Amino acid sequence: MIIGVPKEIKNNENRVALTPAGAKELVKRGHTVYVQHTAGEGSGFPDEEYENAGAKILQTIEATYEIAEMIMKVKEPIESEYKLIRENQLLFTYFHFASYEPLTKAMVENKSVCLAYETVEKADRSLPLLIPMSEVAGRMAVQKGANYLEKPLKGRGILLGGVPGVLPAKVLILGGGIVGTQAAWMAAGLGADVTIMDVSLPRMRYLDDVMPANVNTMMSNEYNIREMIKSADLIVGAVLIPGAKAPHLITRDMLKDMKPGTVLVDVAVDQGGCIETCKPTTHENPTFIIDDVVHYCVANMPGAVPYTSTLALTNATLPYAIQLAEKGWKQACNDNAELKLGLNVIQGEIVYKAVADAFDMPYAMVEKYLAD
Ligand SMILES: NC(=O)c1ccc[n+]([C@@H]2O[C@H](COP(=O)([O-])OP(=O)(O)OC[C@H]3O[C@@H](n4cnc5c(N)ncnc54)[C@H](O)[C@@H]3O)[C@@H](O)[C@H]2O)c1
């Protein structure tokens, strides 16, 4: 198969969909990989590394779209890319269709085949191509929180781990899923006094088993949250209710009960946030202050660490990309139920129900396309 890797052109996106190591794996199997000039630069991979891995460099985005049977990307195509996409061309990337109608309509109109990272799903309902970014964001949440707790950045001026004779900081994590667990590991490793709140007892039993002694679990409810925020120094929002907006577990009126200089990192901001006063911010301007409480609410945290994020993402996507390249999308999706769930739009029809429902558009069963 001919695979094309364009350079990401969305504002501040430095990740790339394929590493030189990934290109080598595909080339080794007899596929041809074209990478747009400087596509890997933002993640620290120069053109020469791709060439050494057997890929070919193309100078323009137009040439990359023109030649490829499968386009591998990170972010959804933006408007200037819509016209470059051809009928029947396979696009393997994040789309998040349900949040943007013009993108959905454009992909229906150009009759491409859209396989979305975010809806590839395992039998246990986990989302293998979203997990790596949650892992990055969870670990980063504590790194950022520790930083903003410093006095010059308007925090309480407390060191997460304390020092001998001085108590460590208290870290409260709302939601003990992927983000919350990774945040807890980082905070615990730095010596903080960590509490994870969740509503799932099985999840808390698991966390209680695997976490070190400076991590405790507690049932998430309004009473407990109101109590815990009084003494917390850093609060990480990491709640997810699949398919729904995050619940506001911390409401505006609760800020007055927090210590001045408390830092809130709401990782769930991309789903509306679990802290009422959070609104999305950017890496250029990541924080704002309300009632002496520092709010960090960057919606694309992994974007700040493109090297780690690119490697984490491509570790997860490459096995699927290999299947698509070896078998073509129809056979690969027939053989692999996880990949099949990634199909969102096929040759002018929406085949993922939630996307069709989001915009009241027609929906076709995916089997219609996989049967032959
Ligand atoms: N800002 C970013 O850059 C970024 C990056 C990656 C992920 N995210 C977001 O982070 C959030 C968490 O993602 P995840 O992968 O950890 O999800 P996850 O499904 O693994 O974990 C969510 C957890 O929240 C728990 N939960 C649900 N309701 C709760 C409540 N009322 N109180 C406490 N816990 C509750 C669930 O039981 C679950 O354990 C999502 O909104 C995701 O989109 C943001």
CSV table of C-alpha atoms in Angstrom, one decimal, residues 7-10 61-62 65 73 76-85 103 106-107:
chain,number,residue,atom,x,y,z
A,7,LYS,CA,2.7,17.6,8.2
A,8,GLU,CA,0.2,18.6,10.8
A,9,ILE,CA,-1.0,22.1,10.1
A,10,LYS,CA,-3.4,22.7,12.9
A,61,ILE,CA,1.1,18.5,1.3
A,62,GLU,CA,-0.7,18.4,-2.0
A,65,TYR,CA,-2.4,13.6,-0.4
A,73,LYS,CA,-2.5,11.9,10.5
A,76,GLU,CA,-8.6,15.9,12.1
A,77,PRO,CA,-8.2,17.5,8.6
A,78,ILE,CA,-8.7,21.2,8.7
A,79,GLU,CA,-10.6,23.2,6.0
A,80,SER,CA,-7.6,23.7,3.7
A,81,GLU,CA,-7.1,20.0,3.5
A,82,TYR,CA,-10.7,19.0,2.7
A,83,LYS,CA,-10.2,19.6,-1.1
A,84,LEU,CA,-7.0,17.4,-1.1
A,85,ILE,CA,-8.8,14.3,0.0
A,103,LEU,CA,-15.9,18.4,9.1
A,106,ALA,CA,-16.9,17.6,4.2
A,107,MET,CA,-15.9,14.0,4.7
